[in-house]
Amino acid sequence: MSTCLSIPADYQPRLDVRETELAIRQIKTFFQTNLAFELNLIRVTAPLFVAAGTGINDDLNGIERPVSFPVKALQDVSVEIVQSLAKWKRLQLANLNMAPGEGIYTDMNAIRPDEVLDNLHSLYVDQWDWELAIRQEDRTLSYLERVVRTIYDVIRRTEKYVCHLYPTIEPLLPEAIAF
């Protein structure tokens, strides 16, 4: 099987493989802790699979095939590996009785067999995601921009943290986000 990964000839990694794995864990922990605090989110566990035909598993663009299999213990009911949690997250907000201003975050693991493979896309997806309950009157551009600024602030804080831990990495992000 050929790989779709293309490494430029002049590429020099700033961290070795072990440091990279440690950095990924530190970044995820730092970022999710800070964003959870700023947006009032709690962590929930995402499903790896859901029952087929329930409408919970998003079809993404409508043509991508989910990985599915029968479950013997459930009389061979077909289940699908999740591809997106958009619908599931909204159901969780309701199931957890989240009030406006409260939300959830999760880490989804998925398999997308129809993904176009390149340096940014893989068959395996490890996707961090969140959802916030908001009031109808907060569905405005100004509210959305405020939330985006908060997220960007956490991203910049995370960048500073990474640069502190790994001095070979230099900050790149601008001070403010533009709309």
GROMACS .gro file of N, CA and C in nm:
model
  537
    1MET      N    1   0.085  -0.118   0.000
    1MET     CA    2   0.000   0.000   0.000
    1MET      C    3   0.089   0.123   0.000
    2SER      N    4   0.065   0.213  -0.090
    2SER     CA    5   0.147   0.334  -0.098
    2SER      C    6   0.094   0.440  -0.002
    3THR      N    7   0.183   0.525   0.042
    3THR     CA    8   0.146   0.632   0.132
    3THR      C    9   0.120   0.759   0.054
    4CYS      N   10   0.035   0.844   0.106
    4CYS     CA   11   0.004   0.972   0.042
    4CYS      C   12   0.077   1.085   0.112
    5LEU      N   13   0.162   1.052   0.205
    5LEU     CA   14   0.238   1.151   0.279
    5LEU      C   15   0.356   1.198   0.194
    6SER      N   16   0.371   1.327   0.184
    6SER     CA   17   0.480   1.385   0.107
    6SER      C   18   0.559   1.478   0.197
    7ILE      N   19   0.684   1.444   0.222
    7ILE     CA   20   0.769   1.525   0.309
    7ILE      C   21   0.865   1.604   0.221
    8PRO      N   22   0.862   1.737   0.229
    8PRO     CA   23   0.952   1.819   0.148
    8PRO      C   24   1.099   1.782   0.177
    9ALA      N   25   1.182   1.789   0.074
    9ALA     CA   26   1.323   1.750   0.086
    9ALA      C   27   1.397   1.830   0.192
   10ASP      N   28   1.362   1.957   0.209
   10ASP     CA   29   1.434   2.043   0.304
   10ASP      C   30   1.368   2.048   0.442
   11TYR      N   31   1.271   1.961   0.468
   11TYR     CA   32   1.200   1.962   0.597
   11TYR      C   33   1.291   1.916   0.710
   12GLN      N   34   1.294   1.995   0.816
   12GLN     CA   35   1.368   1.960   0.937
   12GLN      C   36   1.273   1.969   1.056
   13PRO      N   37   1.237   1.856   1.117
   13PRO     CA   38   1.144   1.861   1.230
   13PRO      C   39   1.206   1.936   1.349
   14ARG      N   40   1.124   2.009   1.419
   14ARG     CA   41   1.172   2.082   1.538
   14ARG      C   42   1.171   1.995   1.662
   15LEU      N   43   1.091   1.887   1.657
   15LEU     CA   44   1.082   1.792   1.768
   15LEU      C   45   1.102   1.652   1.713
   16ASP      N   46   1.158   1.563   1.794
   16ASP     CA   47   1.168   1.424   1.749
   16ASP      C   48   1.031   1.358   1.768
   17VAL      N   49   1.019   1.233   1.728
   17VAL     CA   50   0.889   1.164   1.730
   17VAL      C   51   0.834   1.156   1.873
   18ARG      N   52   0.919   1.123   1.968
   18ARG     CA   53   0.872   1.112   2.107
   18ARG      C   54   0.827   1.247   2.160
   19GLU      N   55   0.907   1.352   2.136
   19GLU     CA   56   0.869   1.487   2.180
   19GLU      C   57   0.738   1.530   2.114
   20THR      N   58   0.720   1.493   1.989
   20THR     CA   59   0.597   1.528   1.918
   20THR      C   60   0.476   1.463   1.985
   21GLU      N   61   0.487   1.336   2.019
   21GLU     CA   62   0.376   1.267   2.087
   21GLU      C   63   0.346   1.332   2.222
   22LEU      N   64   0.449   1.366   2.298
   22LEU     CA   65   0.428   1.433   2.426
   22LEU      C   66   0.366   1.571   2.406
   23ALA      N   67   0.412   1.642   2.305
   23ALA     CA   68   0.360   1.776   2.277
   23ALA      C   69   0.212   1.770   2.238
   24ILE      N   70   0.174   1.670   2.161
   24ILE     CA   71   0.033   1.657   2.121
   24ILE      C   72  -0.054   1.643   2.245
   25ARG      N   73  -0.013   1.558   2.339
   25ARG     CA   74  -0.091   1.538   2.462
   25ARG      C   75  -0.096   1.668   2.543
   26GLN      N   76   0.018   1.737   2.557
   26GLN     CA   77   0.022   1.862   2.633
   26GLN      C   78  -0.066   1.969   2.568
   27ILE      N   79  -0.062   1.978   2.438
   27ILE     CA   80  -0.142   2.077   2.367
   27ILE      C   81  -0.291   2.047   2.385
   28LYS      N   82  -0.330   1.922   2.364
   28LYS     CA   83  -0.471   1.887   2.378
   28LYS      C   84  -0.521   1.914   2.520
   29THR      N   85  -0.443   1.875   2.619
   29THR     CA   86  -0.484   1.896   2.758
   29THR      C   87  -0.495   2.044   2.790
   30PHE      N   88  -0.393   2.121   2.755
   30PHE     CA   89  -0.393   2.264   2.783
   30PHE      C   90  -0.509   2.334   2.712
   31PHE      N   91  -0.524   2.306   2.583
   31PHE     CA   92  -0.627   2.373   2.505
   31PHE      C   93  -0.767   2.340   2.556
   32GLN      N   94  -0.796   2.212   2.576
   32GLN     CA   95  -0.931   2.177   2.617
   32GLN      C   96  -0.963   2.226   2.758
   33THR      N   97  -0.866   2.226   2.846
   33THR     CA   98  -0.889   2.278   2.981
   33THR      C   99  -0.921   2.427   2.977
   34ASN      N  100  -0.844   2.501   2.899
   34ASN     CA  101  -0.865   2.646   2.889
   34ASN      C  102  -0.994   2.680   2.816
   35LEU      N  103  -1.024   2.611   2.707
   35LEU     CA  104  -1.147   2.640   2.635
   35LEU      C  105  -1.270   2.600   2.717
   36ALA      N  106  -1.261   2.488   2.788
   36ALA     CA  107  -1.372   2.446   2.874
   36ALA      C  108  -1.401   2.554   2.979
   37PHE      N  109  -1.297   2.611   3.035
   37PHE     CA  110  -1.315   2.717   3.134
   37PHE      C  111  -1.377   2.841   3.070
   38GLU      N  112  -1.324   2.884   2.957
   38GLU     CA  113  -1.369   3.008   2.893
   38GLU      C  114  -1.512   2.999   2.839
   39LEU      N  115  -1.552   2.881   2.788
   39LEU     CA  116  -1.685   2.867   2.729
   39LEU      C  117  -1.783   2.789   2.817
   40ASN      N  118  -1.741   2.753   2.937
   40ASN     CA  119  -1.829   2.682   3.031
   40ASN      C  120  -1.871   2.546   2.973
   41LEU      N  121  -1.772   2.465   2.936
   41LEU     CA  122  -1.796   2.335   2.876
   41LEU      C  123  -1.759   2.223   2.973
   42ILE      N  124  -1.827   2.110   2.961
   42ILE     CA  125  -1.787   1.989   3.034
   42ILE      C  126  -1.748   1.883   2.931
   43ARG      N  127  -1.659   1.794   2.970
   43ARG     CA  128  -1.616   1.688   2.879
   43ARG      C  129  -1.716   1.574   2.883
   44VAL      N  130  -1.751   1.524   2.764
   44VAL     CA  131  -1.835   1.405   2.751
   44VAL      C  132  -1.763   1.307   2.659
   45THR      N  133  -1.794   1.180   2.674
   45THR     CA  134  -1.733   1.079   2.591
   45THR      C  135  -1.815   1.059   2.465
   46ALA      N  136  -1.749   1.067   2.352
   46ALA     CA  137  -1.815   1.050   2.222
   46ALA      C  138  -1.832   0.902   2.192
   47PRO      N  139  -1.939   0.866   2.122
   47PRO     CA  140  -1.954   0.727   2.081
   47PRO      C  141  -1.857   0.694   1.968
   48LEU      N  142  -1.811   0.572   1.963
   48LEU     CA  143  -1.729   0.526   1.852
   48LEU      C  144  -1.820   0.482   1.736
   49PHE      N  145  -1.937   0.430   1.771
   49PHE     CA  146  -2.032   0.388   1.668
   49PHE      C  147  -2.173   0.418   1.716
   50VAL      N  148  -2.266   0.427   1.621
   50VAL     CA  149  -2.407   0.450   1.649
   50VAL      C  150  -2.490   0.357   1.561
   51ALA      N  151  -2.612   0.332   1.601
   51ALA     CA  152  -2.699   0.245   1.522
   51ALA      C  153  -2.725   0.307   1.385
   52ALA      N  154  -2.715   0.227   1.282
   52ALA     CA  155  -2.740   0.274   1.146
   52ALA      C  156  -2.888   0.310   1.131
   53GLY      N  157  -2.916   0.408   1.049
   53GLY     CA  158  -3.053   0.444   1.019
   53GLY      C  159  -3.121   0.533   1.121
   54THR      N  160  -3.050   0.572   1.227
   54THR     CA  161  -3.112   0.657   1.330
   54THR      C  162  -3.105   0.805   1.296
   55GLY      N  163  -3.019   0.840   1.198
   55GLY     CA  164  -3.002   0.980   1.163
   55GLY      C  165  -2.900   1.053   1.249
   56ILE      N  166  -2.843   0.985   1.347
   56ILE     CA  167  -2.745   1.049   1.435
   56ILE      C  168  -2.611   1.065   1.365
   57ASN      N  169  -2.572   0.966   1.285
   57ASN     CA  170  -2.444   0.974   1.214
   57ASN      C  171  -2.460   1.064   1.093
   58ASP      N  172  -2.385   1.173   1.090
   58ASP     CA  173  -2.392   1.264   0.976
   58ASP      C  174  -2.334   1.199   0.852
   59ASP      N  175  -2.394   1.229   0.740
   59ASP     CA  176  -2.346   1.176   0.613
   59ASP      C  177  -2.241   1.266   0.551
   60LEU      N  178  -2.194   1.367   0.626
   60LEU     CA  179  -2.096   1.463   0.577
   60LEU      C  180  -2.145   1.524   0.447
   61ASN      N  181  -2.089   1.486   0.335
   61ASN     CA  182  -2.132   1.547   0.209
   61ASN      C  183  -2.239   1.464   0.137
   62GLY      N  184  -2.288   1.359   0.201
   62GLY     CA  185  -2.397   1.281   0.145
   62GLY      C  186  -2.355   1.163   0.059
   63ILE      N  187  -2.228   1.153   0.024
   63ILE     CA  188  -2.184   1.042  -0.060
   63ILE      C  189  -2.078   0.956   0.006
   64GLU      N  190  -2.025   1.000   0.121
   64GLU     CA  191  -1.923   0.922   0.189
   64GLU      C  192  -1.988   0.805   0.263
   65ARG      N  193  -1.927   0.689   0.249
   65ARG     CA  194  -1.980   0.568   0.309
   65ARG      C  195  -1.926   0.549   0.450
   66PRO      N  196  -2.012   0.527   0.548
   66PRO     CA  197  -1.963   0.496   0.682
   66PRO      C  198  -1.918   0.350   0.688
   67VAL      N  199  -1.825   0.322   0.778
   67VAL     CA  200  -1.787   0.184   0.806
   67VAL      C  201  -1.898   0.126   0.892
   68SER      N  202  -1.953   0.013   0.851
   68SER     CA  203  -2.063  -0.045   0.929
   68SER      C  204  -2.039  -0.194   0.950
   69PHE      N  205  -2.105  -0.247   1.053
   69PHE     CA  206  -2.092  -0.389   1.084
   69PHE      C  207  -2.210  -0.432   1.171
   70PRO      N  208  -2.250  -0.560   1.166
   70PRO     CA  209  -2.358  -0.609   1.251
   70PRO      C  210  -2.305  -0.643   1.390
   71VAL      N  211  -2.389  -0.625   1.491
   71VAL     CA  212  -2.352  -0.658   1.629
   71VAL      C  213  -2.431  -0.782   1.671
   72LYS      N  214  -2.360  -0.892   1.688
   72LYS     CA  215  -2.423  -1.020   1.720
   72LYS      C  216  -2.512  -1.012   1.844
   73ALA      N  217  -2.463  -0.947   1.950
   73ALA     CA  218  -2.537  -0.939   2.076
   73ALA      C  219  -2.666  -0.857   2.064
   74LEU      N  220  -2.680  -0.782   1.953
   74LEU     CA  221  -2.801  -0.702   1.931
   74LEU      C  222  -2.880  -0.758   1.812
   75GLN      N  223  -2.882  -0.889   1.799
   75GLN     CA  224  -2.952  -0.956   1.689
   75GLN      C  225  -2.908  -0.903   1.553
   76ASP      N  226  -2.778  -0.882   1.540
   76ASP     CA  227  -2.716  -0.836   1.415
   76ASP      C  228  -2.764  -0.699   1.367
   77VAL      N  229  -2.805  -0.616   1.461
   77VAL     CA  230  -2.838  -0.477   1.426
   77VAL      C  231  -2.711  -0.414   1.369
   78SER      N  232  -2.726  -0.338   1.262
   78SER     CA  233  -2.611  -0.274   1.198
   78SER      C  234  -2.576  -0.145   1.270
   79VAL      N  235  -2.447  -0.127   1.297
   79VAL     CA  236  -2.398  -0.002   1.355
   79VAL      C  237  -2.294   0.057   1.262
   80GLU      N  238  -2.273   0.189   1.276
   80GLU     CA  239  -2.178   0.260   1.191
   80GLU      C  240  -2.077   0.334   1.277
   81ILE      N  241  -1.951   0.333   1.234
   81ILE     CA  242  -1.849   0.416   1.296
   81ILE      C  243  -1.890   0.561   1.270
   82VAL      N  244  -1.887   0.645   1.372
   82VAL     CA  245  -1.928   0.784   1.352
   82VAL      C  246  -1.834   0.853   1.253
   83GLN      N  247  -1.889   0.944   1.176
   83GLN     CA  248  -1.811   1.024   1.082
   83GLN      C  249  -1.811   1.171   1.125
   84SER      N  250  -1.916   1.211   1.193
   84SER     CA  251  -1.929   1.348   1.241
   84SER      C  252  -2.024   1.344   1.360
   85LEU      N  253  -2.001   1.433   1.455
   85LEU     CA  254  -2.085   1.434   1.575
   85LEU      C  255  -2.181   1.553   1.580
   86ALA      N  256  -2.201   1.621   1.471
   86ALA     CA  257  -2.283   1.743   1.472
   86ALA      C  258  -2.422   1.716   1.533
   87LYS      N  259  -2.492   1.616   1.484
   87LYS     CA  260  -2.625   1.587   1.537
   87LYS      C  261  -2.618   1.529   1.678
   88TRP      N  262  -2.522   1.442   1.702
   88TRP     CA  263  -2.506   1.380   1.833
   88TRP      C  264  -2.481   1.484   1.941
   89LYS      N  265  -2.398   1.584   1.911
   89LYS     CA  266  -2.367   1.688   2.011
   89LYS      C  267  -2.492   1.765   2.051
   90ARG      N  268  -2.577   1.797   1.955
   90ARG     CA  269  -2.700   1.869   1.987
   90ARG      C  270  -2.794   1.784   2.072
   91LEU      N  271  -2.800   1.654   2.043
   91LEU     CA  272  -2.878   1.563   2.126
   91LEU      C  273  -2.823   1.559   2.269
   92GLN      N  274  -2.689   1.558   2.281
   92GLN     CA  275  -2.628   1.554   2.414
   92GLN      C  276  -2.660   1.681   2.494
   93LEU      N  277  -2.659   1.796   2.428
   93LEU     CA  278  -2.696   1.919   2.499
   93LEU      C  279  -2.834   1.904   2.561
   94ALA      N  280  -2.928   1.848   2.485
   94ALA     CA  281  -3.064   1.828   2.535
   94ALA      C  282  -3.067   1.721   2.644
   95ASN      N  283  -2.998   1.607   2.620
   95ASN     CA  284  -2.998   1.498   2.719
   95ASN      C  285  -2.938   1.541   2.852
   96LEU      N  286  -2.841   1.632   2.848
   96LEU     CA  287  -2.775   1.679   2.969
   96LEU      C  288  -2.841   1.804   3.027
   97ASN      N  289  -2.952   1.845   2.967
   97ASN     CA  290  -3.025   1.964   3.013
   97ASN      C  291  -2.935   2.086   3.023
   98MET      N  292  -2.854   2.108   2.920
   98MET     CA  293  -2.763   2.222   2.919
   98MET      C  294  -2.842   2.351   2.901
   99ALA      N  295  -2.817   2.444   2.990
   99ALA     CA  296  -2.881   2.576   2.982
   99ALA      C  297  -2.800   2.663   2.886
  100PRO      N  298  -2.861   2.770   2.836
  100PRO     CA  299  -2.784   2.863   2.752
  100PRO      C  300  -2.658   2.908   2.825
  101GLY      N  301  -2.546   2.905   2.752
  101GLY     CA  302  -2.418   2.941   2.812
  101GLY      C  303  -2.341   2.823   2.866
  102GLU      N  304  -2.401   2.703   2.858
  102GLU     CA  305  -2.333   2.580   2.898
  102GLU      C  306  -2.310   2.494   2.774
  103GLY      N  307  -2.211   2.407   2.780
  103GLY     CA  308  -2.186   2.322   2.665
  103GLY      C  309  -2.101   2.202   2.696
  104ILE      N  310  -2.062   2.135   2.588
  104ILE     CA  311  -1.985   2.011   2.599
  104ILE      C  312  -1.864   2.017   2.504
  105TYR      N  313  -1.764   1.937   2.536
  105TYR     CA  314  -1.657   1.910   2.439
  105TYR      C  315  -1.626   1.762   2.444
  106THR      N  316  -1.569   1.713   2.334
  106THR     CA  317  -1.542   1.570   2.322
  106THR      C  318  -1.429   1.548   2.224
  107ASP      N  319  -1.381   1.426   2.221
  107ASP     CA  320  -1.276   1.387   2.128
  107ASP      C  321  -1.330   1.269   2.049
  108MET      N  322  -1.357   1.292   1.920
  108MET     CA  323  -1.416   1.189   1.835
  108MET      C  324  -1.306   1.113   1.762
  109ASN      N  325  -1.321   0.982   1.758
  109ASN     CA  326  -1.234   0.897   1.677
  109ASN      C  327  -1.322   0.834   1.570
  110ALA      N  328  -1.278   0.842   1.446
  110ALA     CA  329  -1.360   0.793   1.336
  110ALA      C  330  -1.273   0.731   1.228
  111ILE      N  331  -1.339   0.660   1.139
  111ILE     CA  332  -1.275   0.606   1.020
  111ILE      C  333  -1.357   0.656   0.901
  112ARG      N  334  -1.290   0.718   0.807
  112ARG     CA  335  -1.356   0.771   0.688
  112ARG      C  336  -1.293   0.706   0.564
  113PRO      N  337  -1.353   0.597   0.517
  113PRO     CA  338  -1.292   0.521   0.407
  113PRO      C  339  -1.289   0.595   0.274
  114ASP      N  340  -1.371   0.696   0.256
  114ASP     CA  341  -1.375   0.768   0.128
  114ASP      C  342  -1.295   0.899   0.131
  115GLU      N  343  -1.219   0.922   0.237
  115GLU     CA  344  -1.141   1.045   0.250
  115GLU      C  345  -1.034   1.050   0.141
  116VAL      N  346  -1.013   1.167   0.085
  116VAL     CA  347  -0.902   1.189  -0.008
  116VAL      C  348  -0.777   1.206   0.077
  117LEU      N  349  -0.681   1.116   0.063
  117LEU     CA  350  -0.566   1.113   0.151
  117LEU      C  351  -0.457   1.208   0.104
  118ASP      N  352  -0.404   1.286   0.199
  118ASP     CA  353  -0.291   1.375   0.172
  118ASP      C  354  -0.224   1.407   0.305
  119ASN      N  355  -0.141   1.508   0.310
  119ASN     CA  356  -0.070   1.541   0.434
  119ASN      C  357  -0.163   1.588   0.546
  120LEU      N  358  -0.284   1.627   0.513
  120LEU     CA  359  -0.378   1.676   0.615
  120LEU      C  360  -0.496   1.583   0.639
  121HIS      N  361  -0.517   1.484   0.553
  121HIS     CA  362  -0.633   1.397   0.564
  121HIS      C  363  -0.591   1.251   0.570
  122SER      N  364  -0.658   1.178   0.658
  122SER     CA  365  -0.625   1.039   0.684
  122SER      C  366  -0.753   0.956   0.688
  123LEU      N  367  -0.740   0.826   0.677
  123LEU     CA  368  -0.855   0.738   0.698
  123LEU      C  369  -0.901   0.746   0.843
  124TYR      N  370  -0.806   0.766   0.933
  124TYR     CA  371  -0.835   0.776   1.076
  124TYR      C  372  -0.848   0.923   1.115
  125VAL      N  373  -0.954   0.953   1.187
  125VAL     CA  374  -0.980   1.090   1.230
  125VAL      C  375  -0.979   1.094   1.383
  126ASP      N  376  -0.902   1.185   1.438
  126ASP     CA  377  -0.903   1.214   1.582
  126ASP      C  378  -0.941   1.361   1.589
  127GLN      N  379  -1.069   1.386   1.611
  127GLN     CA  380  -1.123   1.522   1.599
  127GLN      C  381  -1.177   1.570   1.732
  128TRP      N  382  -1.124   1.681   1.778
  128TRP     CA  383  -1.170   1.745   1.900
  128TRP      C  384  -1.286   1.836   1.861
  129ASP      N  385  -1.396   1.834   1.937
  129ASP     CA  386  -1.515   1.909   1.899
  129ASP      C  387  -1.588   1.959   2.022
  130TRP      N  388  -1.671   2.061   2.003
  130TRP     CA  389  -1.747   2.118   2.114
  130TRP      C  390  -1.880   2.172   2.062
  131GLU      N  391  -1.972   2.197   2.155
  131GLU     CA  392  -2.104   2.253   2.122
  131GLU      C  393  -2.152   2.331   2.243
  132LEU      N  394  -2.211   2.445   2.216
  132LEU     CA  395  -2.258   2.535   2.321
  132LEU      C  396  -2.406   2.562   2.302
  133ALA      N  397  -2.483   2.553   2.410
  133ALA     CA  398  -2.625   2.591   2.405
  133ALA      C  399  -2.633   2.744   2.412
  134ILE      N  400  -2.709   2.802   2.322
  134ILE     CA  401  -2.725   2.948   2.324
  134ILE      C  402  -2.872   2.982   2.308
  135ARG      N  403  -2.906   3.103   2.349
  135ARG     CA  404  -3.043   3.152   2.336
  135ARG      C  405  -3.067   3.197   2.192
  136GLN      N  406  -3.192   3.198   2.154
  136GLN     CA  407  -3.230   3.242   2.019
  136GLN      C  408  -3.176   3.382   1.991
  137GLU      N  409  -3.188   3.471   2.090
  137GLU     CA  410  -3.143   3.610   2.070
  137GLU      C  411  -2.991   3.624   2.061
  138ASP      N  412  -2.918   3.518   2.097
  138ASP     CA  413  -2.772   3.521   2.083
  138ASP      C  414  -2.726   3.471   1.946
  139ARG      N  415  -2.817   3.435   1.862
  139ARG     CA  416  -2.780   3.387   1.727
  139ARG      C  417  -2.757   3.508   1.636
  140THR      N  418  -2.650   3.581   1.671
  140THR     CA  419  -2.616   3.703   1.598
  140THR      C  420  -2.469   3.699   1.558
  141LEU      N  421  -2.435   3.782   1.463
  141LEU     CA  422  -2.296   3.791   1.420
  141LEU      C  423  -2.207   3.841   1.534
  142SER      N  424  -2.253   3.937   1.611
  142SER     CA  425  -2.169   3.990   1.720
  142SER      C  426  -2.143   3.884   1.826
  143TYR      N  427  -2.241   3.801   1.858
  143TYR     CA  428  -2.221   3.693   1.955
  143TYR      C  429  -2.120   3.592   1.899
  144LEU      N  430  -2.139   3.554   1.773
  144LEU     CA  431  -2.048   3.459   1.709
  144LEU      C  432  -1.905   3.515   1.709
  145GLU      N  433  -1.888   3.641   1.677
  145GLU     CA  434  -1.754   3.702   1.676
  145GLU      C  435  -1.693   3.702   1.816
  146ARG      N  436  -1.775   3.724   1.918
  146ARG     CA  437  -1.725   3.723   2.057
  146ARG      C  438  -1.675   3.583   2.093
  147VAL      N  439  -1.750   3.480   2.054
  147VAL     CA  440  -1.709   3.342   2.082
  147VAL      C  441  -1.580   3.310   2.005
  148VAL      N  442  -1.573   3.352   1.879
  148VAL     CA  443  -1.453   3.327   1.799
  148VAL      C  444  -1.332   3.396   1.861
  149ARG      N  445  -1.349   3.518   1.910
  149ARG     CA  446  -1.237   3.588   1.976
  149ARG      C  447  -1.192   3.511   2.101
  150THR      N  448  -1.286   3.458   2.174
  150THR     CA  449  -1.252   3.378   2.293
  150THR      C  450  -1.173   3.254   2.253
  151ILE      N  451  -1.219   3.185   2.151
  151ILE     CA  452  -1.149   3.066   2.103
  151ILE      C  453  -1.009   3.103   2.055
  152TYR      N  454  -1.000   3.212   1.980
  152TYR     CA  455  -0.870   3.255   1.929
  152TYR      C  456  -0.776   3.290   2.044
  153ASP      N  457  -0.828   3.353   2.147
  153ASP     CA  458  -0.745   3.384   2.264
  153ASP      C  459  -0.689   3.256   2.326
  154VAL      N  460  -0.771   3.152   2.334
  154VAL     CA  461  -0.725   3.025   2.390
  154VAL      C  462  -0.621   2.962   2.296
  155ILE      N  463  -0.641   2.974   2.166
  155ILE     CA  464  -0.543   2.921   2.070
  155ILE      C  465  -0.409   2.993   2.087
  156ARG      N  466  -0.412   3.126   2.101
  156ARG     CA  467  -0.287   3.202   2.120
  156ARG      C  468  -0.221   3.166   2.254
  157ARG      N  469  -0.301   3.150   2.357
  157ARG     CA  470  -0.249   3.110   2.488
  157ARG      C  471  -0.181   2.973   2.476
  158THR      N  472  -0.242   2.884   2.400
  158THR     CA  473  -0.185   2.751   2.378
  158THR      C  474  -0.054   2.762   2.301
  159GLU      N  475  -0.050   2.849   2.201
  159GLU     CA  476   0.073   2.869   2.125
  159GLU      C  477   0.185   2.919   2.217
  160LYS      N  478   0.155   3.013   2.305
  160LYS     CA  479   0.256   3.064   2.399
  160LYS      C  480   0.305   2.952   2.492
  161TYR      N  481   0.213   2.869   2.536
  161TYR     CA  482   0.247   2.756   2.622
  161TYR      C  483   0.343   2.661   2.550
  162VAL      N  484   0.310   2.627   2.426
  162VAL     CA  485   0.394   2.537   2.347
  162VAL      C  486   0.533   2.597   2.326
  163CYS      N  487   0.538   2.725   2.293
  163CYS     CA  488   0.668   2.791   2.272
  163CYS      C  489   0.751   2.795   2.400
  164HIS      N  490   0.683   2.805   2.514
  164HIS     CA  491   0.754   2.802   2.642
  164HIS      C  492   0.811   2.662   2.668
  165LEU      N  493   0.732   2.559   2.640
  165LEU     CA  494   0.778   2.421   2.664
  165LEU      C  495   0.886   2.378   2.565
  166TYR      N  496   0.873   2.428   2.440
  166TYR     CA  497   0.963   2.386   2.333
  166TYR      C  498   1.021   2.510   2.266
  167PRO      N  499   1.132   2.561   2.318
  167PRO     CA  500   1.191   2.685   2.267
  167PRO      C  501   1.230   2.683   2.120
  168THR      N  502   1.239   2.564   2.059
  168THR     CA  503   1.270   2.559   1.916
  168THR      C  504   1.149   2.599   1.830
  169ILE      N  505   1.033   2.610   1.894
  169ILE     CA  506   0.911   2.652   1.823
  169ILE      C  507   0.887   2.800   1.853
  170GLU      N  508   0.862   2.876   1.749
  170GLU     CA  509   0.840   3.020   1.763
  170GLU      C  510   0.695   3.054   1.735
  171PRO      N  511   0.640   3.153   1.805
  171PRO     CA  512   0.500   3.191   1.780
  171PRO      C  513   0.483   3.252   1.641
  172LEU      N  514   0.369   3.223   1.580
  172LEU     CA  515   0.340   3.270   1.445
  172LEU      C  516   0.208   3.349   1.437
  173LEU      N  517   0.121   3.329   1.533
  173LEU     CA  518  -0.013   3.384   1.523
  173LEU      C  519  -0.016   3.535   1.548
  174PRO      N  520  -0.100   3.607   1.472
  174PRO     CA  521  -0.114   3.750   1.498
  174PRO      C  522  -0.185   3.775   1.631
  175GLU      N  523  -0.168   3.894   1.684
  175GLU     CA  524  -0.226   3.931   1.813
  175GLU      C  525  -0.377   3.916   1.816
  176ALA      N  526  -0.443   3.956   1.708
  176ALA     CA  527  -0.589   3.953   1.703
  176ALA      C  528  -0.635   3.882   1.577
  177ILE      N  529  -0.755   3.829   1.585
  177ILE     CA  530  -0.815   3.764   1.469
  177ILE      C  531  -0.896   3.869   1.391
  178ALA      N  532  -0.895   3.857   1.262
  178ALA     CA  533  -0.969   3.951   1.177
  178ALA      C  534  -1.090   3.881   1.117
  179PHE      N  535  -1.194   3.958   1.100
  179PHE     CA  536  -1.318   3.905   1.039
  179PHE      C  537  -1.338   3.969   0.903
   0.00000   0.00000   0.00000
